[in-house]
Short mmCIF file of C-alpha atoms in Angstrom, two decimals:
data_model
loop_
_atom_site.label_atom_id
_atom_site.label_comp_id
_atom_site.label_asym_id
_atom_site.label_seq_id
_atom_site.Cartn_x
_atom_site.Cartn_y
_atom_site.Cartn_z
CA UNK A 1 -71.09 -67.20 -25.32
CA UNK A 2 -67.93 -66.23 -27.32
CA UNK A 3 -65.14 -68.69 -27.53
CA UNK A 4 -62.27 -67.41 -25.17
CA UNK A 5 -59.67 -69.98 -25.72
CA UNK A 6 -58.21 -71.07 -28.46
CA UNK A 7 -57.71 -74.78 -29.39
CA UNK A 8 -54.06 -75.89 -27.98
CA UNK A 9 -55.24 -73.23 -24.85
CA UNK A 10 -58.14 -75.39 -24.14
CA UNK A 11 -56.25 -78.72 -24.70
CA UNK A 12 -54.19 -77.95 -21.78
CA UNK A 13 -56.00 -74.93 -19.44
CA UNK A 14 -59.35 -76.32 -19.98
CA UNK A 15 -58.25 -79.82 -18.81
CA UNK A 16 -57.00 -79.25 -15.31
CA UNK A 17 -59.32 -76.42 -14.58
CA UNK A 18 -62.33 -78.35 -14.00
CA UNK A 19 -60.76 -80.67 -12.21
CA UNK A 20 -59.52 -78.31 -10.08
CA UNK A 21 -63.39 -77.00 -10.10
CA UNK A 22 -64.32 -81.00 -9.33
CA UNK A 23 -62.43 -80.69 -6.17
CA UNK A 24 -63.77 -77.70 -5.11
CA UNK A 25 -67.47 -78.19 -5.64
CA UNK A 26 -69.55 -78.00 -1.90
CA UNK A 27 -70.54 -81.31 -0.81
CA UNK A 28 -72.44 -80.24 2.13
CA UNK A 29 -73.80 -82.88 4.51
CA UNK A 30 -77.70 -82.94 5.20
CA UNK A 31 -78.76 -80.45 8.63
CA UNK A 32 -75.53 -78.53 7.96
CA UNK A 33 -74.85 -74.63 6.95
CA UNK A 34 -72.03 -74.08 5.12
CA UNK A 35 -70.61 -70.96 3.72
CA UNK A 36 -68.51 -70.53 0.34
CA UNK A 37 -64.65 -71.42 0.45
CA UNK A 38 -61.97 -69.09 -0.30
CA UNK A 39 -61.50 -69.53 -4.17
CA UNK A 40 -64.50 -71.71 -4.83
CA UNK A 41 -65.67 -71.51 -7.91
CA UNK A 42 -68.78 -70.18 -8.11
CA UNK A 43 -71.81 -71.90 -10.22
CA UNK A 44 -71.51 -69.12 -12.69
CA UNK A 45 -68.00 -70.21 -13.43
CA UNK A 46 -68.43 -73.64 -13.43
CA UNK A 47 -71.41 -73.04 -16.55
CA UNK A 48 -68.83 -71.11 -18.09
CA UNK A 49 -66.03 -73.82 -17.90
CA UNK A 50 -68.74 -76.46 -19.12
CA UNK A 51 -69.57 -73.83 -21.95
CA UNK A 52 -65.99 -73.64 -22.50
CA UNK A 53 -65.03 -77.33 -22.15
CA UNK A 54 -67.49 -78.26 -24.64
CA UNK A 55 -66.84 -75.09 -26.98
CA UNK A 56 -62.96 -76.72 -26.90
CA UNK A 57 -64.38 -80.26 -27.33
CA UNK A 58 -66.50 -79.57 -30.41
CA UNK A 59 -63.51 -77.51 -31.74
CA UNK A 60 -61.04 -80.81 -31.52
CA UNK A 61 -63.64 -83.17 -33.16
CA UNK A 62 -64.04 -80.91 -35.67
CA UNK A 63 -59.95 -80.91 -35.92
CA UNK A 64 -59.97 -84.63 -35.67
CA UNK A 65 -62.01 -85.35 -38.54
CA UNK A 66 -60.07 -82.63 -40.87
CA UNK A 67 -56.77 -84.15 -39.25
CA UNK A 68 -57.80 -87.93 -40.24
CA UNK A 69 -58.76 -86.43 -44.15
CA UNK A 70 -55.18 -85.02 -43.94
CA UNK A 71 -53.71 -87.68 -42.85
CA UNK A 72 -55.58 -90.24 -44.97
CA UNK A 73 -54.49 -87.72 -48.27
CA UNK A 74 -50.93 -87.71 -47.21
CA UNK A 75 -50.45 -91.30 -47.05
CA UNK A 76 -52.49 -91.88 -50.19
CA UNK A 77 -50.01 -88.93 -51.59
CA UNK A 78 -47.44 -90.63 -50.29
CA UNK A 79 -47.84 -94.22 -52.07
CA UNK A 80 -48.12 -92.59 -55.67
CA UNK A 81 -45.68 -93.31 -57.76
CA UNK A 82 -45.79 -89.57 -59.17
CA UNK A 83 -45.22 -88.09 -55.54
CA UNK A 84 -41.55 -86.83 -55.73
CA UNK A 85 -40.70 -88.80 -52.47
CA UNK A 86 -41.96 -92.38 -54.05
CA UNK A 87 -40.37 -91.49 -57.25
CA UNK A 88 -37.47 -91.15 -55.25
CA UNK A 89 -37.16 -94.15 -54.21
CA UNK A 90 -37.98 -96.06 -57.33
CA UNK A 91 -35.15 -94.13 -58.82
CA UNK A 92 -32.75 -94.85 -56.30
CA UNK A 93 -33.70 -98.61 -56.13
CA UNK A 94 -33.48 -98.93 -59.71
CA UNK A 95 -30.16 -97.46 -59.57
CA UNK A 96 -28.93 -99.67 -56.69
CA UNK A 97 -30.00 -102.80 -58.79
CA UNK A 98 -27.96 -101.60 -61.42
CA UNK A 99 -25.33 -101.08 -59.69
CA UNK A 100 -25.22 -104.30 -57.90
CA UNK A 101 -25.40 -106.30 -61.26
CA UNK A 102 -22.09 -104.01 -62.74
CA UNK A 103 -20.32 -105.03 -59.43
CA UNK A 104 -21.45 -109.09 -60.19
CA UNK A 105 -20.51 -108.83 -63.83
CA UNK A 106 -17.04 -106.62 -62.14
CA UNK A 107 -16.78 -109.94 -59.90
CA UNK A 108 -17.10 -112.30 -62.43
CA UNK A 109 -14.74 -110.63 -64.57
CA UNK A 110 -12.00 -110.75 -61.61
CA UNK A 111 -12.23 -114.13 -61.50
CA UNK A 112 -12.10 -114.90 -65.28
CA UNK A 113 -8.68 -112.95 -64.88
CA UNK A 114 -7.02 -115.09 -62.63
CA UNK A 115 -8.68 -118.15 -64.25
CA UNK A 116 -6.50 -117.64 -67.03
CA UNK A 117 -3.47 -115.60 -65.05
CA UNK A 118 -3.40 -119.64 -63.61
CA UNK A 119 -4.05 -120.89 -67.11
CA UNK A 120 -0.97 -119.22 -68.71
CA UNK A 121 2.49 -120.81 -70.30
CA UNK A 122 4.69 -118.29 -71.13
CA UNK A 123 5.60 -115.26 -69.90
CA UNK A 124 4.54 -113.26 -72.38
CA UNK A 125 0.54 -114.85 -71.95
CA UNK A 126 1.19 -114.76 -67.60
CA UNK A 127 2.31 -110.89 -68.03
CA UNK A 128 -1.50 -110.28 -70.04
CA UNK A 129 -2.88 -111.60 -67.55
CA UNK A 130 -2.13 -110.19 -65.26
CA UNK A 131 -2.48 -106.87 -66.02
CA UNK A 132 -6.28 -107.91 -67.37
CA UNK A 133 -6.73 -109.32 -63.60
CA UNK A 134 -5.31 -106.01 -62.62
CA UNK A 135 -7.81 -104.14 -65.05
CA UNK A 136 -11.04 -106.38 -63.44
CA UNK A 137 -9.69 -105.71 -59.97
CA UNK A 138 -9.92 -101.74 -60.30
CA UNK A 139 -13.12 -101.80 -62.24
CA UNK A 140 -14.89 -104.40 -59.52
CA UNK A 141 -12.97 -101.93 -56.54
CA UNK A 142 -15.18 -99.16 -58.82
CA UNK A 143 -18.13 -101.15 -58.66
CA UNK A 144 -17.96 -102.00 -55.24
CA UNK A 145 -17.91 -97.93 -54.47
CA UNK A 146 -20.93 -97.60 -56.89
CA UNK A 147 -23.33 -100.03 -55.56
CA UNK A 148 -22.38 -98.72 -51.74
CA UNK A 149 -23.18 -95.36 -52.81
CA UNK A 150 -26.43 -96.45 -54.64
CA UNK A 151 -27.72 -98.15 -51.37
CA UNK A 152 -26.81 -95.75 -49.38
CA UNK A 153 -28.75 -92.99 -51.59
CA UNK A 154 -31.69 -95.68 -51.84
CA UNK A 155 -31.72 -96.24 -48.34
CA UNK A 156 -31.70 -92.44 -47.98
CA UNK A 157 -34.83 -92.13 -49.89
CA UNK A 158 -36.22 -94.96 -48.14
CA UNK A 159 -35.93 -93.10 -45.13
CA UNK A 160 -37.12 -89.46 -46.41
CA UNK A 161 -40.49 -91.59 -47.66
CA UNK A 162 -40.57 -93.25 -44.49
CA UNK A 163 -40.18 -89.68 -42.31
CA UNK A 164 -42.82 -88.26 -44.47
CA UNK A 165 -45.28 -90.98 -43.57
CA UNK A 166 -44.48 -91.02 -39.49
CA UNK A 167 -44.75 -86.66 -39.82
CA UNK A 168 -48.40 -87.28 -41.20
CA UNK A 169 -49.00 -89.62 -38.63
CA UNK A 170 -47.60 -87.84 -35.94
CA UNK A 171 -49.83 -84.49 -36.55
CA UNK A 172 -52.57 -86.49 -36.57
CA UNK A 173 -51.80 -88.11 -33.20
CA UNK A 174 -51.53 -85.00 -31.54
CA UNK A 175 -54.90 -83.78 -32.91
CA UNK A 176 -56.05 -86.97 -31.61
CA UNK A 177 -54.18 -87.16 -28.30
CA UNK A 178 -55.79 -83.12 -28.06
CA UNK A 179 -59.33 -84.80 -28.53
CA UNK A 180 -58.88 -86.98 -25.81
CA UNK A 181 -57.78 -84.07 -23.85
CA UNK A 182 -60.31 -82.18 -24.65
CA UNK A 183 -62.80 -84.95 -24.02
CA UNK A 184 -61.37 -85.68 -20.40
CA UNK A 185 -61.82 -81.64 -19.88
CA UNK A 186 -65.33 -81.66 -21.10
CA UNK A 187 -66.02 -84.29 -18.96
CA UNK A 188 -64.37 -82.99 -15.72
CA UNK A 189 -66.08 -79.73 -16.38
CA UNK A 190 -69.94 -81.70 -16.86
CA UNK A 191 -69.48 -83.54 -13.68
CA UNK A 192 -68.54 -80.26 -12.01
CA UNK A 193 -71.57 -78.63 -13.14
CA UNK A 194 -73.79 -82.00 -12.09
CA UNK A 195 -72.07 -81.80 -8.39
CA UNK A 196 -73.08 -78.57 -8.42
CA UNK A 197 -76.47 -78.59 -9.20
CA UNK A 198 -77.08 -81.54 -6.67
CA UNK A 199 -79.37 -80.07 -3.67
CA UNK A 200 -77.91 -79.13 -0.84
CA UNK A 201 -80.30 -78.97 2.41
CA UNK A 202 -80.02 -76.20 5.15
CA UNK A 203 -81.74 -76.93 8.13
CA UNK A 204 -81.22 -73.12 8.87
CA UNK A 205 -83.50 -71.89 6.00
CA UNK A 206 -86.91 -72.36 7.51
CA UNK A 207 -90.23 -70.70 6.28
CA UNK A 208 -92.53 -71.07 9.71
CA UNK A 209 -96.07 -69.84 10.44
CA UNK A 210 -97.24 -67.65 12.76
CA UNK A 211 -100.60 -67.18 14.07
CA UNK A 212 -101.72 -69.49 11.96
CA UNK A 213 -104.99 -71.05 14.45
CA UNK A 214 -104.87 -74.86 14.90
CA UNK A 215 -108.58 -74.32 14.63
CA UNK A 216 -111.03 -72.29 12.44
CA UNK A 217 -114.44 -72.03 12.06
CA UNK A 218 -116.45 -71.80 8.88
CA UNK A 219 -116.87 -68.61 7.25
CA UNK A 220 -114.62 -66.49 9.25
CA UNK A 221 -110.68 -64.96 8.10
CA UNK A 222 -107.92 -65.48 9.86
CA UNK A 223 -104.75 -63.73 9.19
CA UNK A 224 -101.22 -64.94 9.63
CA UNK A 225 -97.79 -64.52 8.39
CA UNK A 226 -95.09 -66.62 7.21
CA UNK A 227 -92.00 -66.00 8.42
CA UNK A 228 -88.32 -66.82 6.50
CA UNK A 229 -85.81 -66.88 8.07
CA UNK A 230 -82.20 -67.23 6.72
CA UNK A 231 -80.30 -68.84 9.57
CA UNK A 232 -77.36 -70.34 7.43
CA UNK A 233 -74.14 -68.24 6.29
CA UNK A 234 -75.18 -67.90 2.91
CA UNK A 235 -76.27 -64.95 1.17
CA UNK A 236 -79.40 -66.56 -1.08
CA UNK A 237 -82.30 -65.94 -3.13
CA UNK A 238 -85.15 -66.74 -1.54
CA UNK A 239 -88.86 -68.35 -2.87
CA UNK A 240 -91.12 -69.24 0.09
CA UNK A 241 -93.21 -72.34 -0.67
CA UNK A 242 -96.61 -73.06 0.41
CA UNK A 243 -99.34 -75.02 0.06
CA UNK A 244 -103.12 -75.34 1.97
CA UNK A 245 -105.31 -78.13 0.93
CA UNK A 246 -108.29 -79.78 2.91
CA UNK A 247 -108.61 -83.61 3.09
CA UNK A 248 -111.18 -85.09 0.75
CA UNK A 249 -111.10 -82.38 -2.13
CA UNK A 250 -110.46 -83.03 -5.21
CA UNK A 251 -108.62 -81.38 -7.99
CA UNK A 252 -110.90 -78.87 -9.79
CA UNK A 253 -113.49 -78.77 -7.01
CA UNK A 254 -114.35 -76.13 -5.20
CA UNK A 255 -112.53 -75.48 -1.89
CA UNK A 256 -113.26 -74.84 1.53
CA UNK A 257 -110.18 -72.77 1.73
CA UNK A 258 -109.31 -69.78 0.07
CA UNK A 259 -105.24 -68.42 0.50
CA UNK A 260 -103.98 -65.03 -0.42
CA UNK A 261 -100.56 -63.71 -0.15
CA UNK A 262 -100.00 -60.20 0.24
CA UNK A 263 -97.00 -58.68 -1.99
CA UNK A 264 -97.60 -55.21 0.33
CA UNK A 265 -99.95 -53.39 -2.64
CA UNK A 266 -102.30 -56.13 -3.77
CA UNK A 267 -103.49 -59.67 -2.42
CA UNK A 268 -102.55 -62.75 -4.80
CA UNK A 269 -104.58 -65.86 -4.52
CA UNK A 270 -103.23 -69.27 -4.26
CA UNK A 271 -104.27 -71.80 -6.68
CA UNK A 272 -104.94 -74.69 -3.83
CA UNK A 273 -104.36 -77.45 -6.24
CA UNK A 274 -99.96 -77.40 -6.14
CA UNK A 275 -97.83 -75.81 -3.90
CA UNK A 276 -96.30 -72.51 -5.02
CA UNK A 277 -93.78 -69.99 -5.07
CA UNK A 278 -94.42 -66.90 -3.51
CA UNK A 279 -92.44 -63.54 -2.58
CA UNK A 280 -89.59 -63.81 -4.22
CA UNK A 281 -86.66 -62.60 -2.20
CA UNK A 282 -83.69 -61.74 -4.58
CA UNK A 283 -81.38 -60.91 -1.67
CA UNK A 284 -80.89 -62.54 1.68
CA UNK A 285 -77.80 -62.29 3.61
CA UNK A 286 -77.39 -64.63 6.90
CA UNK A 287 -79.09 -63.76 9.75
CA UNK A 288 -82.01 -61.82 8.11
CA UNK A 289 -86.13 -63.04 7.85
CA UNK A 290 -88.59 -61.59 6.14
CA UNK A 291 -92.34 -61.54 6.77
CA UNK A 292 -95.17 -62.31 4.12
CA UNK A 293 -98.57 -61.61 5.54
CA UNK A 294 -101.27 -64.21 4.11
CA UNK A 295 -104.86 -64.59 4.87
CA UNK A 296 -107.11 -67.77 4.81
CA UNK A 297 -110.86 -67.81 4.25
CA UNK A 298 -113.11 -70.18 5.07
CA UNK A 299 -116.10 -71.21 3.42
CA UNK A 300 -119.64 -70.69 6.06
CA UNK A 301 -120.42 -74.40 4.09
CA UNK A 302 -117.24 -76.34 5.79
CA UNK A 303 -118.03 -78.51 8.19
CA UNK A 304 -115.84 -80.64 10.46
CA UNK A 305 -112.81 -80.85 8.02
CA UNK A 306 -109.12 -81.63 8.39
CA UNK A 307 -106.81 -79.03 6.30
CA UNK A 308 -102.69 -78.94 6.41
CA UNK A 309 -100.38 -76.25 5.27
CA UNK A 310 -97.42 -77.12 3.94
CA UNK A 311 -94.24 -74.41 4.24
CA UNK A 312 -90.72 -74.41 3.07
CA UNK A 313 -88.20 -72.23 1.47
CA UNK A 314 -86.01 -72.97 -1.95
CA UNK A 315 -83.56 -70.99 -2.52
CA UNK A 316 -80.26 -70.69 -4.41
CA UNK A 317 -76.91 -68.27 -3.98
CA UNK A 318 -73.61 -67.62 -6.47
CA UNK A 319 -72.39 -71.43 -5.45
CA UNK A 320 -75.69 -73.95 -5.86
CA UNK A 321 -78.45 -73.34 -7.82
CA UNK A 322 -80.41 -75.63 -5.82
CA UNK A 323 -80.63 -74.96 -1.65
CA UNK A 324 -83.84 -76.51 0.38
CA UNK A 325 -85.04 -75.56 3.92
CA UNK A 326 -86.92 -78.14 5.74
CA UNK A 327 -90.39 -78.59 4.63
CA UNK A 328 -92.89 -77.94 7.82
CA UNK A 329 -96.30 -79.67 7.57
CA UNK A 330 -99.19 -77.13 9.98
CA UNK A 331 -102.65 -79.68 10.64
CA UNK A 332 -105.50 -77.37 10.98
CA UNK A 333 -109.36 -78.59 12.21
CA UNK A 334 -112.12 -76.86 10.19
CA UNK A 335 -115.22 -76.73 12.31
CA UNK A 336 -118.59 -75.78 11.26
CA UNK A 337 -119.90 -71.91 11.47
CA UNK A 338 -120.17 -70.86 14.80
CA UNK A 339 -118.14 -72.68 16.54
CA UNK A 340 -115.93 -71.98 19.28
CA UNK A 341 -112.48 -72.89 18.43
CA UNK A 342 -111.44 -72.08 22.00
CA UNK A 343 -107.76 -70.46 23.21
CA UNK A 344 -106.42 -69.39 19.95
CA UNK A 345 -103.51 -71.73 19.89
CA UNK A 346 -101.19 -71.38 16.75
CA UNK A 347 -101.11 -74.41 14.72
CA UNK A 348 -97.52 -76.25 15.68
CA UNK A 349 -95.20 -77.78 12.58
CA UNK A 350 -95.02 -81.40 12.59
CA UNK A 351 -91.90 -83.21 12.87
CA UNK A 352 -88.88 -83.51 10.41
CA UNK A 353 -88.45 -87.48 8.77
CA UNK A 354 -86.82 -88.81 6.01
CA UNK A 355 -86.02 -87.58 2.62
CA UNK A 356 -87.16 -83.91 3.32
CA UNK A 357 -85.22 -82.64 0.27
CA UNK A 358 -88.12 -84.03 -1.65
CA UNK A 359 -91.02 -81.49 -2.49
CA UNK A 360 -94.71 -81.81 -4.66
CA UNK A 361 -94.19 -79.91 -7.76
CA UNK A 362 -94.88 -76.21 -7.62
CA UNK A 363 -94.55 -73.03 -9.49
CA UNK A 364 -91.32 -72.30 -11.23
CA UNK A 365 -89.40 -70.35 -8.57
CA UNK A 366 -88.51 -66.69 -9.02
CA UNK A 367 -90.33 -66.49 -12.00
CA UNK A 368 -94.00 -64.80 -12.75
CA UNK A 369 -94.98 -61.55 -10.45
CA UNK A 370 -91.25 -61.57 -9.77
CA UNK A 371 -93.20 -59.20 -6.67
CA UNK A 372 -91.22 -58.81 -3.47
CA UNK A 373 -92.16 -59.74 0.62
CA UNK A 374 -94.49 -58.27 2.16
CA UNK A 375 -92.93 -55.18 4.17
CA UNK A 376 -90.09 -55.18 0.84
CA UNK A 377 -86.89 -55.38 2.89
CA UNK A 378 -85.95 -58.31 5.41
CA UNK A 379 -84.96 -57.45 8.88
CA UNK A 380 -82.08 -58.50 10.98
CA UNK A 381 -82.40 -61.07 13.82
CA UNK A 382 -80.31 -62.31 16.32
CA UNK A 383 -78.58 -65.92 15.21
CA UNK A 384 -79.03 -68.22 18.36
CA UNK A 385 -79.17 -71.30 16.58
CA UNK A 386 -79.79 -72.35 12.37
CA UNK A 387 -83.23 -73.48 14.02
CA UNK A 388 -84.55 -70.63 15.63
CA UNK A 389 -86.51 -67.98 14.62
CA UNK A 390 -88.17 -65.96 17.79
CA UNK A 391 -91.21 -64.29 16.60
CA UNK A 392 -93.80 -63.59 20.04
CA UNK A 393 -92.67 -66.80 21.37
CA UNK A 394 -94.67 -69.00 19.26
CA UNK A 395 -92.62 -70.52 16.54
CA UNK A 396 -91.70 -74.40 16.93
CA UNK A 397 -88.34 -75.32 16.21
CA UNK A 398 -87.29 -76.55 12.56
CA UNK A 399 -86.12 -79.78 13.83
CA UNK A 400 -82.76 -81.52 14.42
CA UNK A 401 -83.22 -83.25 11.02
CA UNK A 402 -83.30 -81.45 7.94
CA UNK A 403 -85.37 -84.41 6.07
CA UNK A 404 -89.06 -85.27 5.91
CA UNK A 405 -90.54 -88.28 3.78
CA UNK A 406 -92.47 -86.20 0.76
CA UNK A 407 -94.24 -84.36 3.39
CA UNK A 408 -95.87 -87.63 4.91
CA UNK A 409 -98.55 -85.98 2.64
CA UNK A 410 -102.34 -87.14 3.48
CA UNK A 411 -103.80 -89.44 0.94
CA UNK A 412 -105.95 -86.40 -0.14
CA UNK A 413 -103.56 -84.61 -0.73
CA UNK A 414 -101.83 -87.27 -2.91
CA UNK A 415 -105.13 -87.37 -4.78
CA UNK A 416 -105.19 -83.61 -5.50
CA UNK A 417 -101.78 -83.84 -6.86
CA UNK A 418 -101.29 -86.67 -8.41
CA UNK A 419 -98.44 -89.58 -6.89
CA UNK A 420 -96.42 -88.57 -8.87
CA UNK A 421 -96.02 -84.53 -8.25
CA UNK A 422 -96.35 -86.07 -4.61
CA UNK A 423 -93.02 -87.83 -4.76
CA UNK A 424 -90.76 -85.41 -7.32
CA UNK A 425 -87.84 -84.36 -6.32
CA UNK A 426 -88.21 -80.75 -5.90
CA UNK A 427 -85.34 -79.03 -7.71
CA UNK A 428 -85.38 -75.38 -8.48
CA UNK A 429 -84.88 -74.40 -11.92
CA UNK A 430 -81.82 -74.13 -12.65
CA UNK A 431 -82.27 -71.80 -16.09
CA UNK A 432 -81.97 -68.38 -13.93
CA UNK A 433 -78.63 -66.76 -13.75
CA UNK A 434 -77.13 -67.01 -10.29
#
């Protein structure tokens, strides 16, 4: 990034702008949709100010530590008896001392004079001395004159020395007072950028299943689709989540579940061991869903087996790099071949908790295939609520909370992934230009 400001600009633009930008960063509260403000800055301009800020920043501590040398020099300069300014002084000082002694020796020669003008007989010796104590009068008035004129020019250097020193000082203070400055700017514009970043949860992005069977038995397909469904008022970038694991299996083994996604030319499997980012939606204005069709095999050796799904939506726009949906947990009973599974109900989505901003790791989002929805354009629906999303009838509400404890995750589950992808804080990345 260029450097668009020059020093003194940054020193004083750079400073109030981010906290300006402070004050203006979204602090949305959890379940609620919120739209940008009029003359918000967007993400993209808070990076730039905390490029800027710290461009300005590194610019004054360079200036800082040149403006200490200089100042340091100056001074040093300053106390050398060869500088012009010092020898100055020393002249003028010298000169005043001189010229003090001539007016004590002037002084003492007015009162010899009328020591002996007292001293005196005749007239003829009284008339002498007078005119000598006249003579010593005028030379000590002379004097007098001389030494006031020497302090004054000694004082006078004294004071051009002295001006000299409090300039060097002074234009190092301001380089110092532009460091601070540029210090408090840097920092204004960092915490900006942090606020920023923090996640902010929309209960009205939801990622819901449908027709995905509560029940399934072994070695039989079952095709479903996962439905997203932007129900806040901002226009985002969308990256589904998922994740299908059955209780009991370990990482590496061999599943009893086998998940593809379909990016409407070719079928992508899931890995089955982290959750993952799938169908990357660049655009999504409010009010829209898209559909991604995905199918789920199941192995003819499964048995009676519990699986869950796990569905949610990250997502980001020009104002926060970092916007979660609710996370929706689907139980599914795996029975053995042949089975009847009876009425083919839809598997429901468990219930919001605690803490639902926080996701197992997954898949960098919006990065990889960089492949597009099934169906490649989202549709319009109509906004009843930020927790609806009609599709046939069957899709549960989100929830009136937008938080759920890491997922309430099975302890199979955390055994596949490990406690601690389990309990991350899922963040998106925030390294792609919004």
């Amino acid at each position: 990034m260029t450097f668009r400001r020059s020093l003194a600009v940054a020193a004083t633009v750079t400073v109030a702008a981010p906290l300006a930008l402070i004050t203006a960063a979204p602090a949305f509260a959890a379940g609620t949709s919120a739209g940008p403000t009029q003359n918000q800055p967007t993400y993209a301009d808070l990076v730039n100010a905390a490029a800027d800020a710290q461009q300005a920043y590194d610019a004054a501590v360079t200036a800082e530590a040149e403006g200490r040398k200089e100042v340091e020099a100056t001074l040093k300069a300053l106390d050398s008896d060869t500088h012009p300014l010092k020898a100055a002084v020393i002249a003028a000082e010298k000169a005043a001392k001189e010229a003090a002694a001539t007016k004590d020796a002037a002084e003492k020669a007015v009162a010899d004079a009328k020591a002996r003008l007292e001293a005196a007989q005749g007239d003829t010796d009284k008339a002498e001395a007078q005119r000598a104590l006249e003579t010593a009068e005028g030379d000590l008035a002379k004097a007098v004159a001389a030494q006031q004129e020497a302090d004054a020019a000694a004082q006078q250097a004294d004071t051009a020395l002295d001006d000299a020193r409090v300039a060097a000082v002074r234009k190092y203070g301001q380089i110092k007072k532009a460091l601070d400055e540029a210090r408090a700017a840097k920092e204004a514009a960092d915490k900006a950028l942090a606020t920023a970043k923090e996640c902010v949860r929309e209960t009205g992005l939801t990622s819901l299943a449908v027709g995905l069977p509560a029940k399934v038995a072994a070695g039989s397909t079952v095709d479903f689709t996962v439905r997203v469904t932007n129900g806040t008022q901002r226009t985002l970038a969308v990256d589904p989540l998922v994740f299908f694991h059955v209780a009991g299996e370990t990482r590496g083994a061999k599943s009893l579940l086998k998940v593809e996604w379909s990016n409407g030319t070719a079928w992508q499997a899931l890995s089955g061991e982290a959750p993952q980012h799938i169908a990357h939606i660049d655009i999504m204005k409010p009010g829209e869903h898209s559909d991604v069709k995905l199918r789920m095999k199941v192995d003819s050796a499964a048995r009676n087996a519990d699986a869950f799904a796990l569905l949610a939506s990250d997502a980001s726009d020009a104002y926060n790099p970092c916007v979660l949906g609710p996370m929706k947990r689907y139980d599914i009973k795996l029975l053995p071949a042949g089975s009847k599974t009876g009425p083919a109900d839809d598997a429901k989505p468990g219930r919001s908790g605690q803490d639902e901003d926080k996701r197992p790791g997954a898949a960098k989002p919006g990065k990889g295939s960089g492949l597009s929805a099934q169906g490649g354009a989202s549709q319009q629906v109509t906004r009843t609520t930020a927790t609806e999303a009609g599709a046939e009838g069957n899709l549960a509400e989100t929830g009136s909370s937008s938080a759920m404890a890491p997922i309430a995750l099975t302890s199979a589950a955390a055994v596949v992934l490990g406690a601690g992808a389990v309990v991350a804080a899922r963040r998106r990345k925030s390294t792609r230009n919004v």
